[in-house]
Tab-separated table of C-alpha atoms in Angstrom:
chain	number	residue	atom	x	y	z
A	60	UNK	CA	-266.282	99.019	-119.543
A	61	UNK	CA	-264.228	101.599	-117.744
A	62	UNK	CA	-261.219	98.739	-117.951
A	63	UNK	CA	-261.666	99.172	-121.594
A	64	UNK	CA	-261.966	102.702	-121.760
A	65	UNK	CA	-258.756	103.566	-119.859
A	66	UNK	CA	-257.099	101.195	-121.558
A	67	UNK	CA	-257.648	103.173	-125.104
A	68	UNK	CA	-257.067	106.660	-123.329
A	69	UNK	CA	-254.331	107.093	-125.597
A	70	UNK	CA	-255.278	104.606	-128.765
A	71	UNK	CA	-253.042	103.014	-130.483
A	72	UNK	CA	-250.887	105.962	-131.513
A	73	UNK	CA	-248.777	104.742	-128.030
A	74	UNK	CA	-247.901	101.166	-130.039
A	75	UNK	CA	-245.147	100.155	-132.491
A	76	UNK	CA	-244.404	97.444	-134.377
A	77	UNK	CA	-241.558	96.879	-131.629
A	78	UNK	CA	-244.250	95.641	-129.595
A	79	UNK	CA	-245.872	92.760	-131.816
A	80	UNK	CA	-244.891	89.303	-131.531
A	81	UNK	CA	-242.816	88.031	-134.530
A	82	UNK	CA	-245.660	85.016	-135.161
A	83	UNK	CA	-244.546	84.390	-138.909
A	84	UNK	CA	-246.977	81.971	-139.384
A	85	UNK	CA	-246.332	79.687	-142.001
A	86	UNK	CA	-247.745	77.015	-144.508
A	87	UNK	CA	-246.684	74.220	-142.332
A	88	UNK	CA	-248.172	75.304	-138.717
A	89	UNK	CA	-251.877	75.696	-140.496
A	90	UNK	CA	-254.415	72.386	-139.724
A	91	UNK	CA	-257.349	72.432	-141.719
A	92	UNK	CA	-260.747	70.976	-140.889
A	93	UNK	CA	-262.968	69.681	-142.440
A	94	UNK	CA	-266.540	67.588	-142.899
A	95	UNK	CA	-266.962	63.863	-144.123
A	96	UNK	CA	-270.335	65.419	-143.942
A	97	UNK	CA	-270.692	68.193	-145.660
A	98	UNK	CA	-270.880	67.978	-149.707
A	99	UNK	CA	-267.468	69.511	-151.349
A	100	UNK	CA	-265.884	70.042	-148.146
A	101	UNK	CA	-262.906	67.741	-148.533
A	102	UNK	CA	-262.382	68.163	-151.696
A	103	UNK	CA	-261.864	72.282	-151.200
A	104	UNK	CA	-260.003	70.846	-147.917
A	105	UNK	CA	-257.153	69.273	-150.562
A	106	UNK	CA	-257.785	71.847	-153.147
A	107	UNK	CA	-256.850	75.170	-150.745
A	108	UNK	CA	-253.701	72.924	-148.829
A	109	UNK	CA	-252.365	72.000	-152.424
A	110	UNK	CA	-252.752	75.767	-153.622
A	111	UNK	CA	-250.915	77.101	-150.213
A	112	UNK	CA	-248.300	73.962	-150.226
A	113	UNK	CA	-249.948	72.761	-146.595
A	114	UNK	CA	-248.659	69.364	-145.682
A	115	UNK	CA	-251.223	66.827	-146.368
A	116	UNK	CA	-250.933	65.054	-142.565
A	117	UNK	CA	-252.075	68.644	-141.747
A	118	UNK	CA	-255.702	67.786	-143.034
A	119	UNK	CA	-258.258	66.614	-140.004
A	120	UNK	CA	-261.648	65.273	-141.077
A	121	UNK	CA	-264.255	65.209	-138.458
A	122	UNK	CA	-268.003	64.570	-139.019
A	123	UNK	CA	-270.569	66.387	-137.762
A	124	UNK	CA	-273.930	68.387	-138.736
A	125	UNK	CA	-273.917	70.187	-142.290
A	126	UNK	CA	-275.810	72.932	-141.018
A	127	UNK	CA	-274.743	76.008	-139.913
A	128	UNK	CA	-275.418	75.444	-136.177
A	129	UNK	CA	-274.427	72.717	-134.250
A	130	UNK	CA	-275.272	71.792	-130.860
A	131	UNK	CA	-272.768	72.561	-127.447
A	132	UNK	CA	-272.520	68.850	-127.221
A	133	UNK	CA	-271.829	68.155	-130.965
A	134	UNK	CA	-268.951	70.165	-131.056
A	135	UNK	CA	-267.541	69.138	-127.149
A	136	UNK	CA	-267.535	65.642	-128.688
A	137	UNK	CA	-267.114	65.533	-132.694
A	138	UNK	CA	-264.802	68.397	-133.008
A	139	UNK	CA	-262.490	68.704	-129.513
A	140	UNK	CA	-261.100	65.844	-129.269
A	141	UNK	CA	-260.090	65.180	-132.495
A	142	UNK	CA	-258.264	68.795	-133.094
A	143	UNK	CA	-256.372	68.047	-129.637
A	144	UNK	CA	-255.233	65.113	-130.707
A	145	UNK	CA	-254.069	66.380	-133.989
A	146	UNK	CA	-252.877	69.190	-132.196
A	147	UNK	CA	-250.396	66.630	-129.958
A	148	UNK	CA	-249.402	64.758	-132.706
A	149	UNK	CA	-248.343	68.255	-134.263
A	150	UNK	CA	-247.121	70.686	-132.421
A	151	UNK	CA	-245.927	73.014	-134.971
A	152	UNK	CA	-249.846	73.807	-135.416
A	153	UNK	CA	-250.186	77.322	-134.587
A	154	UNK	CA	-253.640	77.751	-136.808
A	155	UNK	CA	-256.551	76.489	-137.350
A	156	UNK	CA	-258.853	76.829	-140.808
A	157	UNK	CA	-262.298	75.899	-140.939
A	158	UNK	CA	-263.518	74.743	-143.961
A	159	UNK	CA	-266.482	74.919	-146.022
A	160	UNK	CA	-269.340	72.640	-144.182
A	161	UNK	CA	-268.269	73.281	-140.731
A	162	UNK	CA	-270.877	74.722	-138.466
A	163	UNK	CA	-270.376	78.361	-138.274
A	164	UNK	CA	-272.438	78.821	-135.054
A	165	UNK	CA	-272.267	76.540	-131.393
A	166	UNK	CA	-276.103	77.174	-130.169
A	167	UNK	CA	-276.357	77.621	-125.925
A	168	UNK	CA	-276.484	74.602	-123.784
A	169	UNK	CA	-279.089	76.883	-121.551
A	170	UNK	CA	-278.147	77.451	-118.003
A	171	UNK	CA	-277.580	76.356	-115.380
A	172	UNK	CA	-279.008	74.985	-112.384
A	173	UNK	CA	-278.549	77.762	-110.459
A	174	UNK	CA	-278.890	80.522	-113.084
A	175	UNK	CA	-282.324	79.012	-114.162
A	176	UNK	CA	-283.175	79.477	-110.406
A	177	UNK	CA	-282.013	82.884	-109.937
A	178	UNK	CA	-284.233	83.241	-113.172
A	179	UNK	CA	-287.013	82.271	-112.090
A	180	UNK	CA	-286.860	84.133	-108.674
A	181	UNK	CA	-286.448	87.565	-110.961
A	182	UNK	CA	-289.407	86.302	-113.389
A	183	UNK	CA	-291.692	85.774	-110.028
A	184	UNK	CA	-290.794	89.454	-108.980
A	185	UNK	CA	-292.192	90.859	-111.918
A	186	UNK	CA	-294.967	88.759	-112.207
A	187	UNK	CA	-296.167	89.860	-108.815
A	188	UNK	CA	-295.686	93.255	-110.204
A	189	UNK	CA	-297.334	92.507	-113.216
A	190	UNK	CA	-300.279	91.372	-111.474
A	191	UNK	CA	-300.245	94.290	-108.827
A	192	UNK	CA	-300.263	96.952	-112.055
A	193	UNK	CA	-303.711	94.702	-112.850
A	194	UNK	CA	-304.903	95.010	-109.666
A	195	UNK	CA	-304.905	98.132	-109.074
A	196	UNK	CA	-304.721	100.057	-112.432
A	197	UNK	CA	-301.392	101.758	-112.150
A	198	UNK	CA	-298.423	101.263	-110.044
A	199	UNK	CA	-297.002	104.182	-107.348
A	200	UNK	CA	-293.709	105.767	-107.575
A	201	UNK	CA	-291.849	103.114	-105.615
A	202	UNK	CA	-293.629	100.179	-107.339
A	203	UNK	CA	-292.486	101.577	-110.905
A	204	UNK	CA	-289.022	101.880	-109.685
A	205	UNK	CA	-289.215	98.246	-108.621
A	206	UNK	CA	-290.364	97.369	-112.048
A	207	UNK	CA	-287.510	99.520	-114.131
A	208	UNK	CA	-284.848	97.967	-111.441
A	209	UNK	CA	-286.087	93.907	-112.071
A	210	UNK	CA	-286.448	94.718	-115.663
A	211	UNK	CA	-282.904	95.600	-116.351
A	212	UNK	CA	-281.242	93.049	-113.714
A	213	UNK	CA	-283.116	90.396	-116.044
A	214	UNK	CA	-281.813	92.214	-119.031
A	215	UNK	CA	-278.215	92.194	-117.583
A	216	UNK	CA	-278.713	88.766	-116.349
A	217	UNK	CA	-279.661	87.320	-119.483
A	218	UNK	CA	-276.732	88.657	-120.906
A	219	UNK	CA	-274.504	88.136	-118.625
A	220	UNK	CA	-275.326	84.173	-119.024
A	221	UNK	CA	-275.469	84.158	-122.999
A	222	UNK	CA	-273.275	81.328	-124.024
A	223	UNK	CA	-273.904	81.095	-127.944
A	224	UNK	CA	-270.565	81.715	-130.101
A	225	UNK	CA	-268.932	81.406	-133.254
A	226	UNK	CA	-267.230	77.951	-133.519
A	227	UNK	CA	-264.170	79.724	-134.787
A	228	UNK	CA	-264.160	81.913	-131.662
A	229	UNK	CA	-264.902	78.852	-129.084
A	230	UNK	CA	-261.713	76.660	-131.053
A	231	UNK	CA	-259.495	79.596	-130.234
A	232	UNK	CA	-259.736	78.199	-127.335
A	233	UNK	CA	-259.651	74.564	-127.930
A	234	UNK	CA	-256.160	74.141	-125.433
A	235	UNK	CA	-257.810	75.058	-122.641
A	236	UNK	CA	-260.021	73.051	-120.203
A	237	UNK	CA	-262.633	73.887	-118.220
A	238	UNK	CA	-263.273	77.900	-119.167
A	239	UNK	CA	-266.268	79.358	-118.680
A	240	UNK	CA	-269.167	79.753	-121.167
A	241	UNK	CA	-270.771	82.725	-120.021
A	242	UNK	CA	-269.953	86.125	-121.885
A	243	UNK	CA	-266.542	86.401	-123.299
A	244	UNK	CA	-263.110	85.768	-122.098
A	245	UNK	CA	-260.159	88.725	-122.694
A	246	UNK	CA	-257.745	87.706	-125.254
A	247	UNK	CA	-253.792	87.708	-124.240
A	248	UNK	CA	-252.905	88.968	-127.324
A	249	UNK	CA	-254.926	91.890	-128.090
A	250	UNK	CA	-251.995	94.754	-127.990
A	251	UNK	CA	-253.354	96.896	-125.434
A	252	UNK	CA	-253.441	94.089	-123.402
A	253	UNK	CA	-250.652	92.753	-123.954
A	254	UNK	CA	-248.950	93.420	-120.370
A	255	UNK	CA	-251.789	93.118	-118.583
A	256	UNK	CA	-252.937	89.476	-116.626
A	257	UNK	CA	-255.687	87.630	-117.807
A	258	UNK	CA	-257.980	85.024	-117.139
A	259	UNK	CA	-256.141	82.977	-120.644
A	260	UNK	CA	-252.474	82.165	-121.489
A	261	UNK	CA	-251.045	82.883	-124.245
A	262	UNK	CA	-250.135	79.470	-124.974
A	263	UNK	CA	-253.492	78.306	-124.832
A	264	UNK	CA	-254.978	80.091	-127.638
A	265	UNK	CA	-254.737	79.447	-131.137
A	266	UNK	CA	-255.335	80.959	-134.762
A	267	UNK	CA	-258.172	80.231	-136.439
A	268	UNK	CA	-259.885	81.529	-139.645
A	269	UNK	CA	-262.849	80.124	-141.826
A	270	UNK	CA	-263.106	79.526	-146.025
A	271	UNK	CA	-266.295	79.366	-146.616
A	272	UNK	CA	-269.336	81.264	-148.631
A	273	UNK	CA	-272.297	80.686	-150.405
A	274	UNK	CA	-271.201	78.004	-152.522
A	275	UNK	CA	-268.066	76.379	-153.259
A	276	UNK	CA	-267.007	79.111	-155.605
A	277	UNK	CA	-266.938	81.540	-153.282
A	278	UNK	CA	-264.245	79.973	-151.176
A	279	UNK	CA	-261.943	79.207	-154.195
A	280	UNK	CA	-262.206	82.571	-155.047
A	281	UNK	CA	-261.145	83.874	-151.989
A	282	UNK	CA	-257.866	82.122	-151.673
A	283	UNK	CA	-257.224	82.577	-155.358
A	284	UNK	CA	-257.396	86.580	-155.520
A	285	UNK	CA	-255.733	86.029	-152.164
A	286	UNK	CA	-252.819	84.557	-153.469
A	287	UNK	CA	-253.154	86.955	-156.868
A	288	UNK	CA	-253.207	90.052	-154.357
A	289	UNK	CA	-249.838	89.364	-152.810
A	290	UNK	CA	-247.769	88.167	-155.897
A	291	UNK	CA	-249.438	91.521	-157.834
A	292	UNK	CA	-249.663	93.938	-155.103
A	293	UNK	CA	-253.141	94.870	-153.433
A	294	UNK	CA	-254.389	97.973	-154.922
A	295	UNK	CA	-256.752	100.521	-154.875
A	296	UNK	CA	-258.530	102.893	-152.473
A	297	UNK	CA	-259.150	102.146	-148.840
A	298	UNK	CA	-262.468	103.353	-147.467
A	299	UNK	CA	-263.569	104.429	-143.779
A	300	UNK	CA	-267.002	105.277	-142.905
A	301	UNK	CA	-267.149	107.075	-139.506
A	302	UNK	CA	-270.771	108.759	-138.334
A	303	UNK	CA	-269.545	111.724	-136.604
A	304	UNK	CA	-266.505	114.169	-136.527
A	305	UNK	CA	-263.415	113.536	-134.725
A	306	UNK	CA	-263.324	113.904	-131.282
A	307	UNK	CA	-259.749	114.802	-130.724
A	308	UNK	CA	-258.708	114.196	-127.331
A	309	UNK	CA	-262.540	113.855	-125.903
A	310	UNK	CA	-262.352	110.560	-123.749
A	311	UNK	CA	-264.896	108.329	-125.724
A	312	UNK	CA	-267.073	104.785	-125.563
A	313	UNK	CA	-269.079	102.472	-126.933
A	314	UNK	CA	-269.422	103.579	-130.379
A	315	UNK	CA	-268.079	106.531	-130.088
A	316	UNK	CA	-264.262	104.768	-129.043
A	317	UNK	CA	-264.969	102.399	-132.300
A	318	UNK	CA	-265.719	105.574	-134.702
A	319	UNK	CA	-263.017	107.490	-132.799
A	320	UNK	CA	-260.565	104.162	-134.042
A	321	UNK	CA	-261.967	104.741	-137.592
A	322	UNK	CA	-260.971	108.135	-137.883
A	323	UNK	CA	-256.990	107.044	-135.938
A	324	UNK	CA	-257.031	103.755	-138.647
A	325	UNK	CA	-257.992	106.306	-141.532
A	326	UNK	CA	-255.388	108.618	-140.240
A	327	UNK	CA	-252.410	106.044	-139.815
A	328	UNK	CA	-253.372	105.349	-143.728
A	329	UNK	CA	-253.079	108.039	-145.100
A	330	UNK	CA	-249.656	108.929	-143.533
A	331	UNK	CA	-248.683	105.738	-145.047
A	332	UNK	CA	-248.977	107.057	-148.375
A	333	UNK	CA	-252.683	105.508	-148.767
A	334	UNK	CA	-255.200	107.030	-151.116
A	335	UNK	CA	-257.924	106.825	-147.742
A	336	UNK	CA	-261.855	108.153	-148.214
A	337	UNK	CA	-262.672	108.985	-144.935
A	338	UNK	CA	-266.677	109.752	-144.616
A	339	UNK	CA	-267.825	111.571	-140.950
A	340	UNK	CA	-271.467	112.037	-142.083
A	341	UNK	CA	-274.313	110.171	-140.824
A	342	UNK	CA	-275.627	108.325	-143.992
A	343	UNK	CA	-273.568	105.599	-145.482
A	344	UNK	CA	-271.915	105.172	-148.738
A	345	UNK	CA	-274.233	104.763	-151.175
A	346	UNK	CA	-274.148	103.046	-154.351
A	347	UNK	CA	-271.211	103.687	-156.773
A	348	UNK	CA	-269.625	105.924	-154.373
A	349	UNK	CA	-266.989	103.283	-153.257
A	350	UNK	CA	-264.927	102.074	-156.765
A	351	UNK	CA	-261.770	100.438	-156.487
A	352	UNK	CA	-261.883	99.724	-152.411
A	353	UNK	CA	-259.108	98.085	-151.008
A	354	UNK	CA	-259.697	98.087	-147.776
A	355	UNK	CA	-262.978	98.986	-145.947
A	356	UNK	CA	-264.891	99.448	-142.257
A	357	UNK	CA	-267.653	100.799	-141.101
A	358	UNK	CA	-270.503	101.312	-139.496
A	359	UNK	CA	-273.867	100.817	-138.665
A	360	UNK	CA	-276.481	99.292	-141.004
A	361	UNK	CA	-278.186	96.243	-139.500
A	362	UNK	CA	-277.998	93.304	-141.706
A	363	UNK	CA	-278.815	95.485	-144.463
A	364	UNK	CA	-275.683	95.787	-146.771
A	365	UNK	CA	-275.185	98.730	-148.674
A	366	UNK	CA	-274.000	97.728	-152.553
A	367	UNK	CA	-271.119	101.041	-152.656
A	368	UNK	CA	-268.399	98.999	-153.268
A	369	UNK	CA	-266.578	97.065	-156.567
A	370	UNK	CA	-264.141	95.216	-154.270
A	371	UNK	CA	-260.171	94.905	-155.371
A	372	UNK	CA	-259.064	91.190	-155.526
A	373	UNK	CA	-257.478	90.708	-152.077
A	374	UNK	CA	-260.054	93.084	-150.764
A	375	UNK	CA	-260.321	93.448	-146.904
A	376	UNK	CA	-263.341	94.731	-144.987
A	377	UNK	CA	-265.384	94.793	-141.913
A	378	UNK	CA	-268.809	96.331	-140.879
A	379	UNK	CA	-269.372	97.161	-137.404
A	380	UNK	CA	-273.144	96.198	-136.594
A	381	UNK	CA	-275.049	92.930	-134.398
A	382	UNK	CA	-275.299	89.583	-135.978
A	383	UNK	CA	-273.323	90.157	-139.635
A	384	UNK	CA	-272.230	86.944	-140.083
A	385	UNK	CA	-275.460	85.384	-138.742
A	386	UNK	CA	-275.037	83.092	-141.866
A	387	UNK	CA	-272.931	82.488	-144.900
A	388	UNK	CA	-275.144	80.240	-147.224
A	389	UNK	CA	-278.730	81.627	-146.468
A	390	UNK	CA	-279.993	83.146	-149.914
A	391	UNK	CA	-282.154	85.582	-148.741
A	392	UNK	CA	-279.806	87.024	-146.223
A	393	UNK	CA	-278.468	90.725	-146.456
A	394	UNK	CA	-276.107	90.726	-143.816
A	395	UNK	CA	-272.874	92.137	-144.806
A	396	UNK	CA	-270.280	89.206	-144.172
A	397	UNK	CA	-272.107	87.361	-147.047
A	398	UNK	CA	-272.632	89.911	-149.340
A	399	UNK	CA	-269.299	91.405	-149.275
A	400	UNK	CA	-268.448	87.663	-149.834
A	401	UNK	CA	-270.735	87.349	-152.660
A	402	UNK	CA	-269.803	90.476	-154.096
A	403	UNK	CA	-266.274	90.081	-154.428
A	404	UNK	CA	-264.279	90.543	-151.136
A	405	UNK	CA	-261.579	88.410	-150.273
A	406	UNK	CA	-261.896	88.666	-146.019
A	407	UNK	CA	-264.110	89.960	-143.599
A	408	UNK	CA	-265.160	89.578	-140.185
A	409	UNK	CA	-268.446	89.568	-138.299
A	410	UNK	CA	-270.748	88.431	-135.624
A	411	UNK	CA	-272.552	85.198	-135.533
A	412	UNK	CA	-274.834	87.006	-132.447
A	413	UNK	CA	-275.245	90.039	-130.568
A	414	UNK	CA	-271.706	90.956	-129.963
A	415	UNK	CA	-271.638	94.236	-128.427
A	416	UNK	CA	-269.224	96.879	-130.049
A	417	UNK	CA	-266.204	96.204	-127.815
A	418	UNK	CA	-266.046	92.442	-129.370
A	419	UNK	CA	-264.986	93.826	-132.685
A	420	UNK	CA	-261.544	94.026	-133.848
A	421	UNK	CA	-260.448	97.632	-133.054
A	422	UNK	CA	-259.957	99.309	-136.340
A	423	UNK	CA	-256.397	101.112	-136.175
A	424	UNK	CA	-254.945	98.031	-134.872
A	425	UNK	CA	-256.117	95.645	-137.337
A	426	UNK	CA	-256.401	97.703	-140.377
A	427	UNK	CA	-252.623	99.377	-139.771
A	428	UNK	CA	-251.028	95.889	-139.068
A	429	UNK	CA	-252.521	94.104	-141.569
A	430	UNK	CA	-251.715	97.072	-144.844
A	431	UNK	CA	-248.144	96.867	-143.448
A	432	UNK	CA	-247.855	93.626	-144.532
A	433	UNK	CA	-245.371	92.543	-141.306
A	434	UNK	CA	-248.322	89.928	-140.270
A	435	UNK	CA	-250.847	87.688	-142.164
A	436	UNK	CA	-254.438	87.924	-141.699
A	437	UNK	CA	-254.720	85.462	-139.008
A	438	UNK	CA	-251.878	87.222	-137.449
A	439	UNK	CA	-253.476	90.587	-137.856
A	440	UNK	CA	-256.776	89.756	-136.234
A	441	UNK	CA	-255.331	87.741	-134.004
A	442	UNK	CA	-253.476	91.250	-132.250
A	443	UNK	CA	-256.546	93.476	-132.488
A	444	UNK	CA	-259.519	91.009	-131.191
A	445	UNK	CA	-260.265	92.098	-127.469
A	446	UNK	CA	-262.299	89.113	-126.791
A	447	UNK	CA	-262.737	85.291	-127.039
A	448	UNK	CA	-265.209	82.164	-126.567
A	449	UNK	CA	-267.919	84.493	-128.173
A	450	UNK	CA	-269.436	85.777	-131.656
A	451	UNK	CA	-266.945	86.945	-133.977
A	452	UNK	CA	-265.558	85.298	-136.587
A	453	UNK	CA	-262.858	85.921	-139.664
A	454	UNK	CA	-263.179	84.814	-142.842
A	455	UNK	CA	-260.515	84.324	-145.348
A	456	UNK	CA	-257.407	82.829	-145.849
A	457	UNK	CA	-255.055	82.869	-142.498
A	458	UNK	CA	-251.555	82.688	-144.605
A	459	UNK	CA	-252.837	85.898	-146.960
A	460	UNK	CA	-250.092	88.785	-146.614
A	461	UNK	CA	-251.510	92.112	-147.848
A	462	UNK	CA	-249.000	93.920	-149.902
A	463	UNK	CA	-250.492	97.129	-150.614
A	464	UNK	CA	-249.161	98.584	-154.231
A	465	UNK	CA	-248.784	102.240	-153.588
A	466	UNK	CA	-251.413	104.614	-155.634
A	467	UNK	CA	-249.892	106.826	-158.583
A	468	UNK	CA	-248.941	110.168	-157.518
């Protein structure tokens, strides 16, 4: 955490545009996937590569579960090897979209051999606690130390050895062999990091972004007021919904560095001509209070979306909380990846887990880039996602360009 924190000392008020690769990603470097399997999935395969002029050689059908979490194995064997070898055959490919009926989630292969051990050595420590508190009645001062101190190396350990992720996140990744599963992995290409050595080369990650929804509807409708948004202009008001006041030049982390990066991103905005809502109270927007939104993040209402928005075609958001993108198809569900989806949106991004705070795309990076229209949406996230091999995920179309149409005066 403290690599993280002194890395955003400064923010991104220290970057330029100077310093972002010129990716230009275009029509002909995108491979979509998708499912002999699923229902509708091919056919919005052709539908979305006609509609964005994608070669049709660029179209690689695998088959695997419908659902919308596949097994470790599943997706080692029905999905790698096939997108490497298209990935030889092509190597123009610089992006990846998953289609509609591809698994959104890769469930944990469990540990190890040796992390199960070390598991079970920390369970039989507070088991023989357990049963000493029974004993006895109560535990002493030492004893209840020993308790708090096996507790949380249990709690760390179990996260340290979490190994679910987001498909989309684990084929960023596809390139590289033999990476480890546990935790995340820092991403070369996240500015801030950009001169800094890591664990991945830059060469051995790729794009990728997901069209999917509900139904089949959803993900036509997407890439259609995608493509409406940039020939028309994207337009209306951009929203930000921090929980506290700026804290100026107060070093900052956790949530505190993400809702200090709302205020910078709402800032940048505005001096970018933006009309930009910036909230600092503690309550969210509430219904009606968001018409017309553009652009949108915020923060923190556990899969409980708040209906304050009537969302722009073209429409870009994000809501910083656990698990948001949990599912896409799941009727009952409230998270907000879906129902932004459902509600008219045309991208988001969320968690398919518990992704801790300093997963998410950092605000004034993505938010700036992407309204300056230099870089498409894959692009965009692609520059201000600190981590891969873990939860988050992007939905939308990789090739939309965001063209913001400047308000009246």
């Amino acid at each position: 955490m403290r690599f993280f924190i002194g890395i955003f000392s400064a923010l991104f008020f220290l970057l330029t545009f100077s310093m972002i690769p010129a990716l230009a990603l275009s029509a002909e470097e995108v491979l979509v996937i998708a499912n002999r399997n699923a229902a509708k999935s091919q056919g919005l395969a052709a539908w979305y590569m006609e509609k964005r002029q994608i070669p049709k050689e660029n179209l690689l059908l695998v088959f695997v579960t419908d659902k919308e979490t596949c097994s470790r194995d599943a997706y080692l064997q029905k999905i790698v090897p096939a997108v490497r070898r298209a990935l030889e055959k092509n190597q123009k490919i610089n992006a990846i979209v998953t289609m509609y009926g591809i698994p959104l989630k890769i469930s944990s292969p469990g540990m190890t051999k040796d992390e199960q051990a070390r598991m079970d050595g920390l369970a039989a420590q507070k088991k023989k606690l357990d049963l000493l508190k029974e004993k006895n009645g109560q535990l002493n001062e030492e004893q209840k130390k020993a308790v708090d101190q096996v507790n949380n190396t249990i709690k760390q350990f179990k996260m340290s050895t979490d190994k679910v992720a987001s498909l989309d996140s684990e084929l960023m990744l596809v390139k590289k062999e033999n990476y480890k599963l546990n935790f995340w992995l820092p991403n070369p290409f996240f500015l801030p990091w950009r001169s800094q050595k890591t664990a991945i080369a830059k060469s051995e990650v790729i794009m990728v972004s997901r069209l999917d929804g509900a139904d089949a509807g959803v993900v036509q409708r997407i890439v259609n007021d995608s493509i409406e948004a940039e020939a028309k202009g994207l337009s209306g008001a951009v929203y930000f919904d921090a929980r506290w006041k700026d804290p100026g030049q107060k070093e900052v982390s956790g949530y505190g560095l993400y809702d200090k990066s709302i205020h910078n991103a709402a800032g940048r905005l505005k001096k970018e001509g933006l009309k930009v809502v910036l909230d600092d109270k503690q309550d969210l927007f509430q219904p009606g209070q968001c018409p017309n939104a553009a652009l949108y993040c915020g923060w923190y209402s556990l899969a409980n979306y708040v209906d304050a928005f009537t969302w722009e075609k073209g429409a870009v958001g994000f809501h910083i909380a656990s698990a948001e993108c949990a599912t896409l198809k799941s009727k009952n569900s409230n998270v907000w990846c879906k129902k932004m989806l459902d509600n008219g949106i045309a991208a988001t991004v969320g968690p398919v887990g518990e992704p801790y705070v300093q997963s998410f795309p950092l605000p004034e990076i993505f938010f700036d880039v992407l309204a300056q229209g230099k870089l498409t949406l894959a692009e965009s996230y692609l520059v201000s996602l600190p981590y891969l091999s873990w939860k988050q995920v992007l939905v939308g179309d990789p090739l939309y360009r965001v063209k913001i149409k400047n308000p009246p005066s």
